Coordinates of N, CA, C and O in Angstrom, one line a residue:
X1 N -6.4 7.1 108.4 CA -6.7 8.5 108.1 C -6.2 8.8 106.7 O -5.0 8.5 106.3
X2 N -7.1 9.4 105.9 CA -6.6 10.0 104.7 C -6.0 11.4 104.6 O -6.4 12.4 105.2
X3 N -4.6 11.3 103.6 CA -4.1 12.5 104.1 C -4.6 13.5 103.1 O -5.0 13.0 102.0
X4 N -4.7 14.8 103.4 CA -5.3 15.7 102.9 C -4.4 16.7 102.3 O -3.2 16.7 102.8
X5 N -4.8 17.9 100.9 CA -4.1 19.0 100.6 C -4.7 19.9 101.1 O -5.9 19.8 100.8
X6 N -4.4 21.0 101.7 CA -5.0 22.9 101.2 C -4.4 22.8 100.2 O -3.4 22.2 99.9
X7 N -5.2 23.8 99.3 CA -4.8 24.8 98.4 C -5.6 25.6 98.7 O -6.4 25.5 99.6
X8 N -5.3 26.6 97.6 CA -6.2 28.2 97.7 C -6.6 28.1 96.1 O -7.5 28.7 95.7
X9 N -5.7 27.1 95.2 CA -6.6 27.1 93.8 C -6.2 26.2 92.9 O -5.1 25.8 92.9
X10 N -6.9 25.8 92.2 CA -5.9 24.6 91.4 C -6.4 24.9 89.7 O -7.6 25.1 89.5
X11 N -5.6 24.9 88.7 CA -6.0 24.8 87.9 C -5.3 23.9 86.5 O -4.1 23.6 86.6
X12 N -6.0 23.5 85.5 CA -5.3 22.9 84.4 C -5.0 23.7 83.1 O -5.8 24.7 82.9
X13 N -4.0 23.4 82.4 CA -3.7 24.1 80.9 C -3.2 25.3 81.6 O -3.8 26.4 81.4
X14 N -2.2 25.4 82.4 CA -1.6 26.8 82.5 C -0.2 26.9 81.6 O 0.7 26.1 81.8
X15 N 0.2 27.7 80.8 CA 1.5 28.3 80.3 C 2.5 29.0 80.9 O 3.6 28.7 80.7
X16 N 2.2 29.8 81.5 CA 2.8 30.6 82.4 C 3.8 30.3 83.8 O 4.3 31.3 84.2
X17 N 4.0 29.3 84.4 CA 4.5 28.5 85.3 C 5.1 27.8 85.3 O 5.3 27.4 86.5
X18 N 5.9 27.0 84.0 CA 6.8 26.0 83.8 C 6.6 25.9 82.7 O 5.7 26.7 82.1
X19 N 7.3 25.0 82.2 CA 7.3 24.5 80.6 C 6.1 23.5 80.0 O 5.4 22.6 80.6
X20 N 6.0 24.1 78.7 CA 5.2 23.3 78.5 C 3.5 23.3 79.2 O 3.5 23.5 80.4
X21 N 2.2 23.2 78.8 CA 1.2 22.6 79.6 C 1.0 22.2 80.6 O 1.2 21.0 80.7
X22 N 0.5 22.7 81.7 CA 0.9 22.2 82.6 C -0.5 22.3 83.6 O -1.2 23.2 83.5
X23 N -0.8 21.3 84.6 CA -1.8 21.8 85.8 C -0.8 22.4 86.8 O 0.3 21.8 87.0
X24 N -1.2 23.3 87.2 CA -0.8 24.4 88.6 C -1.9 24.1 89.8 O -3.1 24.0 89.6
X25 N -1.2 23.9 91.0 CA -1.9 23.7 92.6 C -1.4 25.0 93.1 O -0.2 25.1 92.8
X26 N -1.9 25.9 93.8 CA -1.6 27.0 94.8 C -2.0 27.0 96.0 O -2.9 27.5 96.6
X27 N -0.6 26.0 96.4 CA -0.9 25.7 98.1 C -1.4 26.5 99.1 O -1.2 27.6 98.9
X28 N -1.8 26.3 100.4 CA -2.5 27.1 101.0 C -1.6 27.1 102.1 O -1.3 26.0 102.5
X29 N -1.1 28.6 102.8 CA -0.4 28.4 104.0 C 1.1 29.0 103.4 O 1.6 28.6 102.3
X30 N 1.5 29.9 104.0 CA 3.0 30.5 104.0 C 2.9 31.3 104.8 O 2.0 32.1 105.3
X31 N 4.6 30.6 105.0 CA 5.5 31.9 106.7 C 6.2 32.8 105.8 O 7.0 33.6 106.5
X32 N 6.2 32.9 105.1 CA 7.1 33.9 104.3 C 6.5 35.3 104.5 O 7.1 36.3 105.1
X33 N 4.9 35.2 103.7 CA 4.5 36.5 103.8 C 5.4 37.8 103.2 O 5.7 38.9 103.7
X34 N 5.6 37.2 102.0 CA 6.5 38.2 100.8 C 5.7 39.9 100.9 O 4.6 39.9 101.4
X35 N 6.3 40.9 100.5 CA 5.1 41.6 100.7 C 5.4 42.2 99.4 O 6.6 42.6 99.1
X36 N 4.0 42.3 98.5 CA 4.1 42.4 97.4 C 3.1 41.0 96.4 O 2.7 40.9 95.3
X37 N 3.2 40.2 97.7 CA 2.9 38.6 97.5 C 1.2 39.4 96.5 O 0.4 40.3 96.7
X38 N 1.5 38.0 95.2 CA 0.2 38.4 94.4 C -1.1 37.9 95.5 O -2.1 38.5 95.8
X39 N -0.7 37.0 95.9 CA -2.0 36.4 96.5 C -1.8 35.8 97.9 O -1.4 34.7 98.2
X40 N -2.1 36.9 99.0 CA -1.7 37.2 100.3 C -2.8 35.9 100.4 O -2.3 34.8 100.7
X41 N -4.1 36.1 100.1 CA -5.0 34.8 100.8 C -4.9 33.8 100.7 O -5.9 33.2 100.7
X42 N -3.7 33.1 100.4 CA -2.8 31.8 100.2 C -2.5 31.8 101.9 O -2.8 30.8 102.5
X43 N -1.8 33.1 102.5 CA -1.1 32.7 103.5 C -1.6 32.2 104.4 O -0.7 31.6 105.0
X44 N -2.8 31.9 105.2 CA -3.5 31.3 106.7 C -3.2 29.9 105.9 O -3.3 29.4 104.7
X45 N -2.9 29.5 107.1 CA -2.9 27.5 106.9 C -4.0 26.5 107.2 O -4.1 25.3 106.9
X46 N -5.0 27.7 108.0 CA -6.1 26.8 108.2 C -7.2 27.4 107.1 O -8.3 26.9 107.3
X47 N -7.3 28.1 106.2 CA -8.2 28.2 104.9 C -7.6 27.8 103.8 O -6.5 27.2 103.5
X48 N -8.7 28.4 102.9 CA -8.3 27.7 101.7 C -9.4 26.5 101.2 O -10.5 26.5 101.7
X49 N -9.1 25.6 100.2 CA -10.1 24.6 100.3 C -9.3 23.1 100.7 O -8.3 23.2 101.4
X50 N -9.6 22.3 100.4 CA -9.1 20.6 100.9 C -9.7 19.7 100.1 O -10.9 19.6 99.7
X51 N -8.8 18.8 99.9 CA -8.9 17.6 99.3 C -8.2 16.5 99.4 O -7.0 16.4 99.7
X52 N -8.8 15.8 99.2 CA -7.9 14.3 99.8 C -6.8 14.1 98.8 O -6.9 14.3 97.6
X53 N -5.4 13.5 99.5 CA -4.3 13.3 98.0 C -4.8 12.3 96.8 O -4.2 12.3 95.7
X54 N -5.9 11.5 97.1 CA -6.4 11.2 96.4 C -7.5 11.4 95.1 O -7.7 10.8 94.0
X55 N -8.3 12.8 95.7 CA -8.9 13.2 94.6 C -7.6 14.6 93.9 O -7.6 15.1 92.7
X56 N -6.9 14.7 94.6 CA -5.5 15.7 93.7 C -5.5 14.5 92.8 O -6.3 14.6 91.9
X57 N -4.7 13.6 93.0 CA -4.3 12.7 92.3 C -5.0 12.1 90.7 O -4.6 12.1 89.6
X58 N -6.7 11.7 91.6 CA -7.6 12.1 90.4 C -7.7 12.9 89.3 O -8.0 12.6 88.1
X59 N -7.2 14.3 90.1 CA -7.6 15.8 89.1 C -6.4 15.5 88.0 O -6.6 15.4 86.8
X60 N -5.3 15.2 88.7 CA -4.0 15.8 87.9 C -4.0 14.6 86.8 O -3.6 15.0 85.7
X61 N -4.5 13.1 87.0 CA -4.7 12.2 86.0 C -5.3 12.3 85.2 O -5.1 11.8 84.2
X62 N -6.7 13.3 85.4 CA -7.7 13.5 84.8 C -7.1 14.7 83.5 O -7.6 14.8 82.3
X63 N -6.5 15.2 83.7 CA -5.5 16.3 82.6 C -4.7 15.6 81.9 O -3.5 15.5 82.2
X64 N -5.4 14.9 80.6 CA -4.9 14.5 79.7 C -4.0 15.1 78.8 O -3.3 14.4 78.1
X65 N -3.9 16.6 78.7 CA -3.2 17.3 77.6 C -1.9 17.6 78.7 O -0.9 17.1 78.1
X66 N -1.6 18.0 79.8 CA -1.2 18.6 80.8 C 0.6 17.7 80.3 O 0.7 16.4 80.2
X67 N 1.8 18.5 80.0 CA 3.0 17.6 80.7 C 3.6 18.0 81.7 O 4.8 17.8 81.8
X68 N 2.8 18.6 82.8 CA 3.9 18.7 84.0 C 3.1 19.4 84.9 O 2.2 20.1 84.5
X69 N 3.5 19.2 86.2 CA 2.6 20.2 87.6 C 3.1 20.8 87.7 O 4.3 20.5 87.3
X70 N 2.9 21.9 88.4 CA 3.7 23.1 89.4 C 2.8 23.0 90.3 O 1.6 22.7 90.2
X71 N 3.4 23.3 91.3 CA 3.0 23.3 93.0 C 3.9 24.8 93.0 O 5.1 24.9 92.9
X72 N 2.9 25.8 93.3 CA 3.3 26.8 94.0 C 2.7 27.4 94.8 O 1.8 26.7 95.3
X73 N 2.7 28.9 95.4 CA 1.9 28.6 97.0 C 1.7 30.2 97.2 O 2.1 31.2 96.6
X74 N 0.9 30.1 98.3 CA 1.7 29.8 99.6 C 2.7 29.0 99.2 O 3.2 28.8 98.1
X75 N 3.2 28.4 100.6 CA 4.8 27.7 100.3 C 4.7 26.1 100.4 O 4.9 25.5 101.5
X76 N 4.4 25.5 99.5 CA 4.7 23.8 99.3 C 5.0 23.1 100.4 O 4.4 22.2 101.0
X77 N 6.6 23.8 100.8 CA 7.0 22.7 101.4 C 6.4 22.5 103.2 O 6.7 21.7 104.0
X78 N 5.5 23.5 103.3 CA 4.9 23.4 104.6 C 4.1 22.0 104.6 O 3.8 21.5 105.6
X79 N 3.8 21.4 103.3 CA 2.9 20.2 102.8 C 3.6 19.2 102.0 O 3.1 18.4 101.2
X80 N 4.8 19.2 102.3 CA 5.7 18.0 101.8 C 5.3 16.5 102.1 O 5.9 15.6 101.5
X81 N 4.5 16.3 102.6 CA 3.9 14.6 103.1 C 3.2 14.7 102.0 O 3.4 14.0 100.9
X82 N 2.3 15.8 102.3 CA 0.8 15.2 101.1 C 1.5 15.0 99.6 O 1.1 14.2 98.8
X83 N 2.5 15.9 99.5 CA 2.9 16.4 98.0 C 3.6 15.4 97.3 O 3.6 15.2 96.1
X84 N 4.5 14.5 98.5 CA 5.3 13.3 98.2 C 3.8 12.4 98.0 O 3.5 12.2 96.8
X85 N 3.0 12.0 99.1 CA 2.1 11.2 98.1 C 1.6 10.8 96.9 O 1.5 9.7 96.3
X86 N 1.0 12.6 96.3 CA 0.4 12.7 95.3 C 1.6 12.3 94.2 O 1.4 11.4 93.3
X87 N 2.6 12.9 94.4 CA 3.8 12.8 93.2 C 4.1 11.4 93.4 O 4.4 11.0 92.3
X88 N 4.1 10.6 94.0 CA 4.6 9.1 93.7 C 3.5 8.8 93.4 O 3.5 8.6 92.2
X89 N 2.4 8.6 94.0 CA 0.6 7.8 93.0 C 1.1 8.2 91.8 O 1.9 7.4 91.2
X90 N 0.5 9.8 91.1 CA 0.8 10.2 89.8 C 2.0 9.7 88.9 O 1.9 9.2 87.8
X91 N 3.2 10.1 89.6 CA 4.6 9.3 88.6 C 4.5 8.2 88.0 O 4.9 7.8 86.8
X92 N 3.9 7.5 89.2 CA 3.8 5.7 89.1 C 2.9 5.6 87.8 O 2.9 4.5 87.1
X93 N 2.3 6.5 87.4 CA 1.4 6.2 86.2 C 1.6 7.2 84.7 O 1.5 6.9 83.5
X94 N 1.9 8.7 85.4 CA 2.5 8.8 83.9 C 3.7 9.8 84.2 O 3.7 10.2 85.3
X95 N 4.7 10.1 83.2 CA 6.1 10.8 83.2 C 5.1 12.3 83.1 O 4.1 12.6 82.6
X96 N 5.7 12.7 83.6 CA 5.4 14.3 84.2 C 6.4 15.0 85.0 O 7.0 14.6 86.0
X97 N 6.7 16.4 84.2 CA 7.5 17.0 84.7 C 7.3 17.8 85.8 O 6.3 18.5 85.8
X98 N 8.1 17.9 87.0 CA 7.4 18.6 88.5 C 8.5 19.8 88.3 O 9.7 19.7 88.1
X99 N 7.7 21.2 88.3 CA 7.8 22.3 89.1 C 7.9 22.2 90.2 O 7.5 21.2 90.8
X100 N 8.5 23.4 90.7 CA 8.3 23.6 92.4 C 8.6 25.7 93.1 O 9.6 26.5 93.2
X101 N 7.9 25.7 93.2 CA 8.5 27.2 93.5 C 8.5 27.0 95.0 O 7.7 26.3 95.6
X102 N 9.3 27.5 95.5 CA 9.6 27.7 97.1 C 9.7 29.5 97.9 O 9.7 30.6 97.3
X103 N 9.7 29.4 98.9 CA 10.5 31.1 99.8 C 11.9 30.2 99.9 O 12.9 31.0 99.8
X104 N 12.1 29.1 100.1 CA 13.1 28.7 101.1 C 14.6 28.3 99.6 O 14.3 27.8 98.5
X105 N 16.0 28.8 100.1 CA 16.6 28.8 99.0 C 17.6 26.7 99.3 O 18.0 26.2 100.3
X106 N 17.7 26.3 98.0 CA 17.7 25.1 97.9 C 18.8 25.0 99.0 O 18.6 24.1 99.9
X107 N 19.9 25.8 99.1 CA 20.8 25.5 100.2 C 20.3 25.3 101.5 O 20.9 24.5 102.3
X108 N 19.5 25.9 101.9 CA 18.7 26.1 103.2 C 18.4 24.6 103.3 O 19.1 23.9 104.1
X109 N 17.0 24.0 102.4 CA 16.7 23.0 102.5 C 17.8 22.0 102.2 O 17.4 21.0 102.7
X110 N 18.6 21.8 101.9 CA 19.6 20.9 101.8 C 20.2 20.3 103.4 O 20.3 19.2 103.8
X111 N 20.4 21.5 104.0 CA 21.1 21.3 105.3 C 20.1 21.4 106.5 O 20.6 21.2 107.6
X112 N 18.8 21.9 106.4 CA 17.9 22.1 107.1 C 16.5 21.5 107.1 O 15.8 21.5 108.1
X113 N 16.2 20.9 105.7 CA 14.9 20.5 106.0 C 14.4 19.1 106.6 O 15.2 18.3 107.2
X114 N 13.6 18.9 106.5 CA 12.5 17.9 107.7 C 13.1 16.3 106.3 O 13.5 16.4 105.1
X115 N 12.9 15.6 106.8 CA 12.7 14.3 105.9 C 12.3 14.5 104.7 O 13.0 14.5 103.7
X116 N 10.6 14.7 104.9 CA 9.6 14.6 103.9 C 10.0 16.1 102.7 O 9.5 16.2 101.6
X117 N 10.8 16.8 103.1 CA 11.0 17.9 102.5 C 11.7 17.2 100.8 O 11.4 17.2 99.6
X118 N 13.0 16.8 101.9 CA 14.0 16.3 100.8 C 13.7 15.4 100.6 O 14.7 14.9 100.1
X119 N 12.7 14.4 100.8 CA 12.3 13.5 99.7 C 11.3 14.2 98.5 O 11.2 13.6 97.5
X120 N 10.9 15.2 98.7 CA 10.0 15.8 97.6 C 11.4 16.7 97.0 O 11.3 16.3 95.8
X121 N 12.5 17.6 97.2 CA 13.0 17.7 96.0 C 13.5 16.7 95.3 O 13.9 17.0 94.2
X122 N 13.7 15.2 95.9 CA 14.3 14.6 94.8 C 13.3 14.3 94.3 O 13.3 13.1 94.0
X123 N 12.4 14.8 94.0 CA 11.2 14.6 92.7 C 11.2 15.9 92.2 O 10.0 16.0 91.9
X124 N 11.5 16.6 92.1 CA 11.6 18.4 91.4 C 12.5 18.0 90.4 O 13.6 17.4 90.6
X125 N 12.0 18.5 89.2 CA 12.7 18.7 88.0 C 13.3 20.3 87.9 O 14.4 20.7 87.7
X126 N 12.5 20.7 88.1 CA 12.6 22.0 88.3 C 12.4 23.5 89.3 O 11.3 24.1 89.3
X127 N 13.3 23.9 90.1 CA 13.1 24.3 91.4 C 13.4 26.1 90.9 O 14.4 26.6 90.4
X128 N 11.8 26.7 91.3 CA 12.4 28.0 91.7 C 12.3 28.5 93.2 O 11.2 28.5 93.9
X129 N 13.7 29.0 93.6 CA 13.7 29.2 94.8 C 13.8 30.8 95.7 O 14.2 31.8 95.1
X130 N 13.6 30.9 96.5 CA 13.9 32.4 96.8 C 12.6 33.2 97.2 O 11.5 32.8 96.8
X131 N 12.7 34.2 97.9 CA 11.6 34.8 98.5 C 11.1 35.8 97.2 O 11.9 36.3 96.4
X132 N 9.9 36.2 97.2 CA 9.4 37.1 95.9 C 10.1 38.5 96.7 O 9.3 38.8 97.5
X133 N 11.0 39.1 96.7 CA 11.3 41.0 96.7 C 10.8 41.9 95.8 O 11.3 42.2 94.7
X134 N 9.6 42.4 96.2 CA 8.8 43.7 95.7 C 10.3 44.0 94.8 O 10.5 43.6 93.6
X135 N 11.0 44.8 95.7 CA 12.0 45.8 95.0 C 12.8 45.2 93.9 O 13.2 45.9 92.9
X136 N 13.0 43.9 94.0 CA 14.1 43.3 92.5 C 12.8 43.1 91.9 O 13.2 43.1 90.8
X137 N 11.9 43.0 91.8 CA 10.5 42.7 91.0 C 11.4 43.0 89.2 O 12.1 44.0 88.8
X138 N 11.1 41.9 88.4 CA 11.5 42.0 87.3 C 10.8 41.0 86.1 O 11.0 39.8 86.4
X139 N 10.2 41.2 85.1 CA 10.0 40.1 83.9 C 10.9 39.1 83.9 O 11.8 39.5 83.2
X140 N 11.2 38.2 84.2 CA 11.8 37.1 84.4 C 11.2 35.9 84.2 O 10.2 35.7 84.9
X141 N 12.0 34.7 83.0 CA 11.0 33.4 82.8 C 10.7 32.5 84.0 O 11.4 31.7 84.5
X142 N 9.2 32.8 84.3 CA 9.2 32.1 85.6 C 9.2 32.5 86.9 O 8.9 31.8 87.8
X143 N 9.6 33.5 86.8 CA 9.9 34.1 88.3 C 9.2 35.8 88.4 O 8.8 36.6 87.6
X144 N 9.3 35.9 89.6 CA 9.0 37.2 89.9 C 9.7 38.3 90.2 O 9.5 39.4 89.7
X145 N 10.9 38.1 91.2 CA 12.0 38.8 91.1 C 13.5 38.2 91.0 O 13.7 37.0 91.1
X146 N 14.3 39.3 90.9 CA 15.7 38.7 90.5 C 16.5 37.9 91.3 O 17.2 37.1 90.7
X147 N 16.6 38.1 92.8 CA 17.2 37.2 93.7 C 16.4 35.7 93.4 O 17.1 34.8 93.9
X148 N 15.1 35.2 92.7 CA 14.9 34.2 92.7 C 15.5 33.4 91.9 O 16.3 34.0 91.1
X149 N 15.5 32.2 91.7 CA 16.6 31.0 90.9 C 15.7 30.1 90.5 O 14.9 29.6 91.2
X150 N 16.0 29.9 89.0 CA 15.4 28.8 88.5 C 16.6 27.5 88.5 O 17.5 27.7 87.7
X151 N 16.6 26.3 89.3 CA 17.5 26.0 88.9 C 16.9 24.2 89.0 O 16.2 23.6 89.8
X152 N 17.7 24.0 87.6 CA 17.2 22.4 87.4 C 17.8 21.8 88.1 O 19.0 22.1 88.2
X153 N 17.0 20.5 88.9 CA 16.9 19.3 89.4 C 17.8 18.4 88.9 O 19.0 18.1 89.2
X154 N 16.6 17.9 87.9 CA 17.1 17.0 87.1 C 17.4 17.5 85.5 O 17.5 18.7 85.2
X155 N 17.8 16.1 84.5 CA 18.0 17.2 82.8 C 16.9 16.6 82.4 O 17.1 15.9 81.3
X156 N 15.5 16.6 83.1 CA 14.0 16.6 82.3 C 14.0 17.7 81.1 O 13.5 17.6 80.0
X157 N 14.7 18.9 81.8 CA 14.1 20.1 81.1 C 15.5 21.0 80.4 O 15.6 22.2 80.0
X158 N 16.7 19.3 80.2 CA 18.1 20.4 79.8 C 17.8 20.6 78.4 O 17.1 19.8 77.6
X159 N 18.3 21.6 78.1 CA 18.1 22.8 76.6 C 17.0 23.1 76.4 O 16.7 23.6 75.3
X160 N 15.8 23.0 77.7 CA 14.3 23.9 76.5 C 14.7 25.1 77.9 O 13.8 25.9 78.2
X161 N 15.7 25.2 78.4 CA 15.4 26.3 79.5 C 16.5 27.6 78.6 O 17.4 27.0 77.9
X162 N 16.5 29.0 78.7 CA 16.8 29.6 77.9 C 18.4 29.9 78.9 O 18.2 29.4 80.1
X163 N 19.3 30.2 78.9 CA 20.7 30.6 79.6 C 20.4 31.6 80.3 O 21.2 32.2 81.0

């Protein structure tokens, strides 16, 4: 069987989402249900659209200008199998820097998540974590509100990130 992604949208050449160029996936499916959430029709896990990890894989090779994905959501890590696929196919072929936005805060997943979870942050360069709160809602690089955390992985991205 071929494993499959939801998303709710995918696109290439985004600025706004990480550093740098980037293609963005907006996974389909979250328990969080932030309220305030830009894009509530992310949250059902059985809509959305589908594609095999291998035409992801296609898309994201196919973005020649692109240096890096973001995977944000709905919530990613509900789809940690597919996402580890795609990111090891993809890696294996070119250096690309991985976003990741989450609801869930890295400590949680540290001590709590499934296998497949924490094998996908050790491929995050860069993790923002934390649920979106309407009420801290703030201009922030990357983020939406202030309880959320940008915090690097790896040093893919040490000194282009601002203090």
């Amino acid at each position: 069987m071929t494993a499959t992604l939801r998303y709710y949208h995918r696109e290439a050449e985004i600025t706004v989402l990480g550093p740098g160029l980037r293609a963005v996936i907006w996974l389909q499916g979250c328990p969080h249900r932030c309220r305030g959430c830009i894009i509530p029709e992310s949250w059902p896990v059985d809509e959305g659209l589908e594609a095999t990890c291998d035409e992801i894989c296609d898309w994201l090779l196919s973005c020649e200008r692109i240096e890096g994905i973001t995977f944000s959501g709905g919530e990613p890590m509900l789809q940690a199998q597919a996402l580890n696929t795609v990111l090891e196919r993809v890696l294996a072929k070119r250096n690309l820097g991985v976003v990741l936005y989450t609801g869930y805060r890295l400590e949680w997943l540290q001590k709590q998540a499934a296998p497949e979870q924490l094998r996908l942050l050790s491929k995050i360069d860069l993790l923002i974590d934390g649920l979106y709160e309407r009420e801290q809602h703030a201009d922030l690089l990357w983020r939406g509100s202030l309880n959320q955390r940008l915090l690097q992985l790896s040093d893919r991205y040490k000194g282009a990130i601002p203090a």
